[in-house]
mmCIF file of C-alpha atoms in Angstrom:
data_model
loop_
_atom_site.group_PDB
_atom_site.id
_atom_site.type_symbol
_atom_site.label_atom_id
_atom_site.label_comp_id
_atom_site.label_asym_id
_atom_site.label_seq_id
_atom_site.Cartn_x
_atom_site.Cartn_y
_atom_site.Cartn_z
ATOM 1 C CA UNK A 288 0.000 0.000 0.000
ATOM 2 C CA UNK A 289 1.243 3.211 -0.809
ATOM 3 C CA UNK A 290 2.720 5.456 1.834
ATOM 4 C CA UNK A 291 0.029 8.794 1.039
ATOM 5 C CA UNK A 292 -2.415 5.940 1.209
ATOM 6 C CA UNK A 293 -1.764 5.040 4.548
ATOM 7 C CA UNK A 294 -1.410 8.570 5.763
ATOM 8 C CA UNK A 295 -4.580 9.267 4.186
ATOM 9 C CA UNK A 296 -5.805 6.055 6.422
ATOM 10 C CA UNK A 297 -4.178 6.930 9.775
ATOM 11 C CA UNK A 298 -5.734 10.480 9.432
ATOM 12 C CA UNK A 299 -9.439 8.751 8.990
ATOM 13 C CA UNK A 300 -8.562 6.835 11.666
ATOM 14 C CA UNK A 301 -7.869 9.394 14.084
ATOM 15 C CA UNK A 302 -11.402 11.333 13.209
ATOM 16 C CA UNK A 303 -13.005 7.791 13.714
ATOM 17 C CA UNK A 304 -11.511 7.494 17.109
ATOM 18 C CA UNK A 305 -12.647 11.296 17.764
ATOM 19 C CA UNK A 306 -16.106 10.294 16.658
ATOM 20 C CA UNK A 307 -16.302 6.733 18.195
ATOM 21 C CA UNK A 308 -14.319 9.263 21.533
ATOM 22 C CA UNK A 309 -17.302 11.578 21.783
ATOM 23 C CA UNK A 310 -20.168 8.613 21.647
ATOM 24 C CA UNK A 311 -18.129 6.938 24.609
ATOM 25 C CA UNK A 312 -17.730 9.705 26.831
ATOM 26 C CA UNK A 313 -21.869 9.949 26.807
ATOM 27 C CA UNK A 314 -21.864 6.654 27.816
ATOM 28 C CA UNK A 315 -19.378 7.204 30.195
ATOM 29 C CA UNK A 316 -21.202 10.424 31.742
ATOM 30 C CA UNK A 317 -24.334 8.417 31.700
ATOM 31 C CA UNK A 318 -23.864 4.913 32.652
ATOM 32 C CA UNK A 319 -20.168 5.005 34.606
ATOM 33 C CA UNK A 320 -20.330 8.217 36.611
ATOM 34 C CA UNK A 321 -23.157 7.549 38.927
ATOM 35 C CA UNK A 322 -21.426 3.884 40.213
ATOM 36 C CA UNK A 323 -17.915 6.639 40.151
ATOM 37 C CA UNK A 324 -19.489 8.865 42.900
ATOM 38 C CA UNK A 325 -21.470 6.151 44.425
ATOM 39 C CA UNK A 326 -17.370 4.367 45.310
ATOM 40 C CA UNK A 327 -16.329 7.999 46.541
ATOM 41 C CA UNK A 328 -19.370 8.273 48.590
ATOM 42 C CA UNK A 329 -18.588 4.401 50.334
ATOM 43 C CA UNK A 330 -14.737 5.416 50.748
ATOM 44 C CA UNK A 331 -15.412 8.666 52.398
ATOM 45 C CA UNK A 332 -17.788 6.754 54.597
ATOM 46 C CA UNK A 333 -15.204 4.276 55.109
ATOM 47 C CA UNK A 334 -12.779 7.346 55.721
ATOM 48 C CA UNK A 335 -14.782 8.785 58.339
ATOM 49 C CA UNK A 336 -15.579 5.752 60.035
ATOM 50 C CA UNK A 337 -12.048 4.994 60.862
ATOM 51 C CA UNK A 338 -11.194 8.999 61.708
ATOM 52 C CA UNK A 339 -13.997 8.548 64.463
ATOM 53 C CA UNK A 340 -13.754 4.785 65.577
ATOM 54 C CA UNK A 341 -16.676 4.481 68.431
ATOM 55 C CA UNK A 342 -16.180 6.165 72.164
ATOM 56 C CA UNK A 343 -15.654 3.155 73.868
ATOM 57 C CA UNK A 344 -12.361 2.396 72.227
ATOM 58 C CA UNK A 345 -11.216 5.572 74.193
ATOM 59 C CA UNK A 346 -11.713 4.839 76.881
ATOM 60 C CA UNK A 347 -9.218 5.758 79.303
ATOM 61 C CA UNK A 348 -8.717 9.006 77.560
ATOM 62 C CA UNK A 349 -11.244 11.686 78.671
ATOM 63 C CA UNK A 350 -13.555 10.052 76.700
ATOM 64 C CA UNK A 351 -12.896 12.572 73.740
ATOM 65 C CA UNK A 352 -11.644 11.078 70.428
ATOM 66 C CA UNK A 353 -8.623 12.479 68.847
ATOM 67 C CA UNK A 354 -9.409 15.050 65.988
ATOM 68 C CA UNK A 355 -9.030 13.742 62.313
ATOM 69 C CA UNK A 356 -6.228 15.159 60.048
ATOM 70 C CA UNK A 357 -7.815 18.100 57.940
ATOM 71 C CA UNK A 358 -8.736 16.720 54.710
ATOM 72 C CA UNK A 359 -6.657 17.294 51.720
ATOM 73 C CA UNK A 360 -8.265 19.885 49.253
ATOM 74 C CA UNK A 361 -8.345 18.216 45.790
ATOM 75 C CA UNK A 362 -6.313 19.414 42.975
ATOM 76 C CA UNK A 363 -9.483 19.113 40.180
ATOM 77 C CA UNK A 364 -12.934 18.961 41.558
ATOM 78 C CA UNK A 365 -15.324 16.620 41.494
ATOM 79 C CA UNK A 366 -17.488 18.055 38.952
ATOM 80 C CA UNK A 367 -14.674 18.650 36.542
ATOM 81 C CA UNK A 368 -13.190 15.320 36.760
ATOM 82 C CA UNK A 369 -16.930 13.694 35.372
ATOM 83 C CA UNK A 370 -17.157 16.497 32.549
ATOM 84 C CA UNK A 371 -14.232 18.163 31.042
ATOM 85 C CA UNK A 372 -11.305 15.713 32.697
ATOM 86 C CA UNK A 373 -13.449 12.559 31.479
ATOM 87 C CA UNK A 374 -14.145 13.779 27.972
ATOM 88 C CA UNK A 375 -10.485 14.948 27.820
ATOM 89 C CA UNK A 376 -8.977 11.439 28.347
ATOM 90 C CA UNK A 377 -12.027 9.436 26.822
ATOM 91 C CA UNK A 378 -10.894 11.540 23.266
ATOM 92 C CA UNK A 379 -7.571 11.190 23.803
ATOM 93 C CA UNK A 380 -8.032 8.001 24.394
ATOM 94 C CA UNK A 381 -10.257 7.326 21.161
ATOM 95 C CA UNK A 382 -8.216 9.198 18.896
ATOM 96 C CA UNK A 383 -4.725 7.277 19.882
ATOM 97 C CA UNK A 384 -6.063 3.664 19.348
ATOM 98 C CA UNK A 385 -8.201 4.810 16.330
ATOM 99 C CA UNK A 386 -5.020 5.788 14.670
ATOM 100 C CA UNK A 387 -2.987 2.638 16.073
ATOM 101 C CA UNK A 388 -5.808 0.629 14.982
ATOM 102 C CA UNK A 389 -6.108 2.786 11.083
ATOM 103 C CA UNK A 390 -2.261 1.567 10.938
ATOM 104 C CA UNK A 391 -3.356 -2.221 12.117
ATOM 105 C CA UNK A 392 -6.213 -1.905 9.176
ATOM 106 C CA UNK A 393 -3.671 -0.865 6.532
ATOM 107 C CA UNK A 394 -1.224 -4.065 6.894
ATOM 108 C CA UNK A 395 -4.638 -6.442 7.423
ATOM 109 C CA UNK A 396 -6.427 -5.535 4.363
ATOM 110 C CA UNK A 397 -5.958 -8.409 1.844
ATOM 111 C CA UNK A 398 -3.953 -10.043 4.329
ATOM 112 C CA UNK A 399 -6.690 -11.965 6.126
ATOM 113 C CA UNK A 400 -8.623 -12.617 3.294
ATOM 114 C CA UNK A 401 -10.684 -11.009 0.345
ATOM 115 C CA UNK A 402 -12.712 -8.676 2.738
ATOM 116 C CA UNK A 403 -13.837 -5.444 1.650
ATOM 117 C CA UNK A 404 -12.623 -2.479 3.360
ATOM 118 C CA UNK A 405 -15.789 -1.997 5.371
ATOM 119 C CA UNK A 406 -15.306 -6.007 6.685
ATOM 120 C CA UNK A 407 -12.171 -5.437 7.645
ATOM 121 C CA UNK A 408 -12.276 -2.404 9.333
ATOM 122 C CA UNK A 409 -14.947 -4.318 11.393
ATOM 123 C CA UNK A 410 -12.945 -7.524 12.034
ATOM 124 C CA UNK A 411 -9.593 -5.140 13.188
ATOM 125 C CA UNK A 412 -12.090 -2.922 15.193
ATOM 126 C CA UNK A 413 -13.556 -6.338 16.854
ATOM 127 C CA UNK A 414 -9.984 -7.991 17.257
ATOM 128 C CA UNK A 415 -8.545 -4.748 18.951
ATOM 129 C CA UNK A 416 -11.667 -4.740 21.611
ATOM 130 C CA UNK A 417 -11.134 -8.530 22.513
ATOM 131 C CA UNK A 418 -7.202 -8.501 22.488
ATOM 132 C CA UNK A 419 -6.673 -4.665 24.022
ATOM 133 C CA UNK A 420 -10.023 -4.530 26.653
ATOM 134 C CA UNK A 421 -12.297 -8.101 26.766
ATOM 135 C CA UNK A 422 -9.480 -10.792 27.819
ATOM 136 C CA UNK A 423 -7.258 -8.457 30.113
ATOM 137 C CA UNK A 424 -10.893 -7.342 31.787
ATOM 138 C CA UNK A 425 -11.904 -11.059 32.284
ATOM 139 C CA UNK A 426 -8.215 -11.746 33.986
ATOM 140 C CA UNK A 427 -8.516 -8.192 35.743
ATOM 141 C CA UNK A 428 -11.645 -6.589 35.818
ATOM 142 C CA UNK A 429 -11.865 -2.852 36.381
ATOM 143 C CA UNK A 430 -12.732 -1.367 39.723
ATOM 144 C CA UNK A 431 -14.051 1.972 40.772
ATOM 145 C CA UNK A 432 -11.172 4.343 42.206
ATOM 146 C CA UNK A 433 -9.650 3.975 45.556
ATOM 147 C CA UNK A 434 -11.516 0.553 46.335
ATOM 148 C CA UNK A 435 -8.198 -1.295 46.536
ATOM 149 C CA UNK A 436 -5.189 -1.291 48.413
ATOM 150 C CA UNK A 437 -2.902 1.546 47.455
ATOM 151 C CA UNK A 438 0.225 -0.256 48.313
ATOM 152 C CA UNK A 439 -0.582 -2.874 45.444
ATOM 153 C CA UNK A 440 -1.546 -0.493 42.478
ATOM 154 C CA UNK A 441 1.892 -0.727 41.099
ATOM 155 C CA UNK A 442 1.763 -4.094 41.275
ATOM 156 C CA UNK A 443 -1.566 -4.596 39.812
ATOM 157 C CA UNK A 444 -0.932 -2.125 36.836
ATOM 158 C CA UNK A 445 1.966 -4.227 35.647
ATOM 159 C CA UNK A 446 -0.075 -7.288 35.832
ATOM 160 C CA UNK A 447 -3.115 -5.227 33.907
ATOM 161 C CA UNK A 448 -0.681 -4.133 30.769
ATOM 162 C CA UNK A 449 1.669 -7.657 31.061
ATOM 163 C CA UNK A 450 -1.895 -9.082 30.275
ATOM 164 C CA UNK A 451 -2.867 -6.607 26.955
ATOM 165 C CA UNK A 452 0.669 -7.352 26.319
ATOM 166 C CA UNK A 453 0.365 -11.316 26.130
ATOM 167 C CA UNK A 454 -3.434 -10.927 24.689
ATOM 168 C CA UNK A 455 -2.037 -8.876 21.951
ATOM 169 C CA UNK A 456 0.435 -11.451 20.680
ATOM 170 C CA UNK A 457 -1.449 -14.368 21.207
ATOM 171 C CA UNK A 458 -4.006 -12.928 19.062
ATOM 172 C CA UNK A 459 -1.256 -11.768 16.188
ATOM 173 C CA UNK A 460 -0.091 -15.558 16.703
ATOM 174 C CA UNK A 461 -3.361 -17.063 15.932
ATOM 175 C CA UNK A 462 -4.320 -14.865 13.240
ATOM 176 C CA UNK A 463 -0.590 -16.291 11.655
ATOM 177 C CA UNK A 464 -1.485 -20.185 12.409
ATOM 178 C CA UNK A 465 -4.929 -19.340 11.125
ATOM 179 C CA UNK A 466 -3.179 -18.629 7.717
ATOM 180 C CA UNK A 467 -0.753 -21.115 7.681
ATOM 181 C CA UNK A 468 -3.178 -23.615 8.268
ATOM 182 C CA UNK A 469 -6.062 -22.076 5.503
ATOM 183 C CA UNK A 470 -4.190 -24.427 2.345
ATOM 184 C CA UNK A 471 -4.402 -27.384 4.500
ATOM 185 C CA UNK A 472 -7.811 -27.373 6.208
ATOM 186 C CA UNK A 473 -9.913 -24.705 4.680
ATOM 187 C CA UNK A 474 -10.575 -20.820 5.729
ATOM 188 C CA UNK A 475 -13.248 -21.861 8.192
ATOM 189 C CA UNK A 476 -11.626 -25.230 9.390
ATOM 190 C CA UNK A 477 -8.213 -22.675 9.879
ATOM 191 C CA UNK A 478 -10.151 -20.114 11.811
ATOM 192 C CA UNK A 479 -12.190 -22.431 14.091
ATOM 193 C CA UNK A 480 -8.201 -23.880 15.113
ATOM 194 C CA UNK A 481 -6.434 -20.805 15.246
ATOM 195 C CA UNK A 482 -9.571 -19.080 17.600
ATOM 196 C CA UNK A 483 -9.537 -22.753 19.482
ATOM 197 C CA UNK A 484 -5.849 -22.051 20.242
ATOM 198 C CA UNK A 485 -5.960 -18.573 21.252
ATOM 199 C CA UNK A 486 -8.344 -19.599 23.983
ATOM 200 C CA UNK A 487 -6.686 -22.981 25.456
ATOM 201 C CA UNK A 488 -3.084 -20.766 25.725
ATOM 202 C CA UNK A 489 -5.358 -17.807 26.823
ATOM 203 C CA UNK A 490 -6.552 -20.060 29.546
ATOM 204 C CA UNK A 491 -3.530 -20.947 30.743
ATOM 205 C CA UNK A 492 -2.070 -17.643 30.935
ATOM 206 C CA UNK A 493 -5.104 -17.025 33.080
ATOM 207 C CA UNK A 494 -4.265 -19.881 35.242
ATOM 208 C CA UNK A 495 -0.257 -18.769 35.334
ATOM 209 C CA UNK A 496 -0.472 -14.878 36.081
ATOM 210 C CA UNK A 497 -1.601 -14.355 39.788
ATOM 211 C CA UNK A 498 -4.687 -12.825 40.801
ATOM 212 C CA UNK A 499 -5.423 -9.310 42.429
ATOM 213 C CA UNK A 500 -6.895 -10.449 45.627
ATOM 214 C CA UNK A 501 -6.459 -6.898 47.043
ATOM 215 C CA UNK A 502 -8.009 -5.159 44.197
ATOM 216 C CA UNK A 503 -10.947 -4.344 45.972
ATOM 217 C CA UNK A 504 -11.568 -3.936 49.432
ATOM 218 C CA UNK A 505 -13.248 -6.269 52.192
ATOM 219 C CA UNK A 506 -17.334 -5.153 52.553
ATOM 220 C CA UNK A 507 -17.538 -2.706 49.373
ATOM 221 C CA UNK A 508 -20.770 -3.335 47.774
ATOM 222 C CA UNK A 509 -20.966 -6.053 44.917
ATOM 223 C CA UNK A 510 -23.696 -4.238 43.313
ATOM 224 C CA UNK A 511 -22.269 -1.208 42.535
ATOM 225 C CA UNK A 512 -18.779 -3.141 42.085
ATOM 226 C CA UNK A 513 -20.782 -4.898 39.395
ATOM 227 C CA UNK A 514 -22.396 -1.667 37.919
ATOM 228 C CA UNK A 515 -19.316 -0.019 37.577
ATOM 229 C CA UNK A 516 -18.260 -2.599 35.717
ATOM 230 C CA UNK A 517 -20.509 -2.924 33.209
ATOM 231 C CA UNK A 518 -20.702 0.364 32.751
ATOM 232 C CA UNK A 519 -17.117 0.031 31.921
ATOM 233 C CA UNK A 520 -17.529 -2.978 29.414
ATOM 234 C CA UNK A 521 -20.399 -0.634 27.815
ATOM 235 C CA UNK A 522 -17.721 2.431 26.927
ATOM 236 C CA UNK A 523 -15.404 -0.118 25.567
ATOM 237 C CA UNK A 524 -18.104 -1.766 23.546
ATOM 238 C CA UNK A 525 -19.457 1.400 22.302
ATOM 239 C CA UNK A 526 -16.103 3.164 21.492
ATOM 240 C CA UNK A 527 -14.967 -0.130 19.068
ATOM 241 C CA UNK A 528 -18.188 -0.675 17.538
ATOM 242 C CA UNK A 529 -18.601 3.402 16.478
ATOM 243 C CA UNK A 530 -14.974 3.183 15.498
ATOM 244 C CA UNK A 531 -15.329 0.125 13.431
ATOM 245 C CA UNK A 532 -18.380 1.459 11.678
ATOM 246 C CA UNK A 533 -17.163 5.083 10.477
ATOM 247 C CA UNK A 534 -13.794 4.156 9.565
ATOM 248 C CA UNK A 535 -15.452 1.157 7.587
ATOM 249 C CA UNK A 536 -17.126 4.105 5.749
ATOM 250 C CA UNK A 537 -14.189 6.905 5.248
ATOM 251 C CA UNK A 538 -11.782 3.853 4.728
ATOM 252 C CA UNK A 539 -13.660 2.795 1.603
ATOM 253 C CA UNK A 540 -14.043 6.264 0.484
ATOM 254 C CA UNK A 541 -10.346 6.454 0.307
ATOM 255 C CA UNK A 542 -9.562 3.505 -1.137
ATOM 256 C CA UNK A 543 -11.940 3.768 -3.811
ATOM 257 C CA UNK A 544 -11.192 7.046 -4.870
ATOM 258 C CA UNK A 545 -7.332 5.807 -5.071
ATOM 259 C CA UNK A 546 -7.946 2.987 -7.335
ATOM 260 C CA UNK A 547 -10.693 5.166 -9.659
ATOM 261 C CA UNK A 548 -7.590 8.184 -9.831
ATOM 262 C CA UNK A 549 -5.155 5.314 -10.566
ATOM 263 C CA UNK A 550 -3.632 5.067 -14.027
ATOM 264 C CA UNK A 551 -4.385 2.333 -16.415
ATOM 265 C CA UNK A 552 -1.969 -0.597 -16.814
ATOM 266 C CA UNK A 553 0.792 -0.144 -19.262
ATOM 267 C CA UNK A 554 -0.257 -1.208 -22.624
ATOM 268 C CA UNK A 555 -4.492 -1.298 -21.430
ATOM 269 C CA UNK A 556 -6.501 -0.317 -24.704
ATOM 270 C CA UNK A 557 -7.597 3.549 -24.192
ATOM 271 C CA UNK A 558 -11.703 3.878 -24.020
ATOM 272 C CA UNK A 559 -13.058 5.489 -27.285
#
């Protein structure tokens, strides 16, 4: 593919992750915030719990519990973290991997078979969801800020890339066996081995890699642990699905109007 063709193709890309960007963050706003504030509103009951433990436990001590440390002021409020600081990382977000994902679209076309450029836009859009967000979310689910321990976050943010990481190649891996073994057993035969693969070694990476037991803390709701996490899934689900779409669309704009502007074949008879 030529090089202005790609270029042309990463640009698209980038406006489809913009596009795809703005649809998530009204998800986002919509479905993820409320289970957001309802996690601050159980840690800041958890925080106040422990700054005034019951009387009894002072007693011994005038019976007057100790004063709690003055609470930090926060850097960004509240109410601009859930509008402009979401919408500023949900685009930023959306326009990166669209144009990572343009580039990923440009060396699968006619690659992984004779797909148009609509097809494959959707099958790169649907790999990048399951490889980048659905398998490292079913090893490592997200969880609401400041639910966990803070000592572990390092930890557990190693383990969360280490596991796109591994996802990611697995998933180049069995789209390679999947081709090598098309001549031999068939496209759907191939495809049905190579996605049969990517799930045993999948599994067993699942089995290998340790868990986050401290991930969430002891007596935080499952309910809104569970909201917060679909909510999640939904913005990932949404931001793919909108990207696949519209870059299916500008992608076969381009790509036809390259091959109508391209010139005939040496020796081709001339129309007319």
């Amino acid at each position: 593919m030529h090089a202005s063709t790609v270029r042309s193709l990463l640009v698209r890309g980038m406006l489809a992750g913009l596009i795809a960007g703005l649809l998530a963050f009204a998800v986002a706003y919509v479905v993820g915030e409320p289970p957001v504030d309802g996690a601050i509103a159980v840690e800041e009951a958890q925080a106040a719990q422990e700054a005034h433990p019951a009387p009894d436990a002072h007693a011994g001590h005038g019976g007057t519990a100790a004063e709690a440390p003055e609470e930090e002021e926060e850097a960004v409020s509240r109410p601009v973290q859930s509008t402009f600081g979401l919408a500023t990382g949900v685009l930023v977000y959306g326009v990166a991997l669209g144009g990572i994902a343009a580039l990923a679209f440009s060396f699968a076309l006619g690659r992984i078979g004779r797909f148009s450029p609509r097809a494959t836009a959707a099958l790169t859009a649907a790999a990048a969801f399951t490889t980048v967000y659905l398998v490292p979310f079913l090893k490592y689910p997200a969880t609401p800020p400041a639910v966990g321990n803070p000592d572990t976050i390092g930890k557990r943010t190693t383990l969360f890339f280490l596991m796109i990481l591994l996802s990611v190649l697995l998933g180049l891996a069995a789209v390679i066996a999947g081709r090598r073994l098309a001549p031999r057993l068939g496209n759907w035969n191939a495809t049905l081995a190579a996605a049969a693969g990517f799930v045993v070694v999948t599994g067993v990476a699942f089995a290998l890699l340790p868990a986050n037991d401290d991930a969430v803390k002891a007596g935080f709701p499952a309910a809104l642990l569970w909201e917060f996490r679909l909510a999640s899934l939904a913005v990932q689900a949404v931001l793919w699905a909108v990207f696949g779409v519209v870059f299916g669309v500008l992608a076969q704009k381009v790509l036809a109007a390259r091959t109508a502007g391209a010139p005939a074949p040496a020796g081709a008879p001339i129309p007319g």
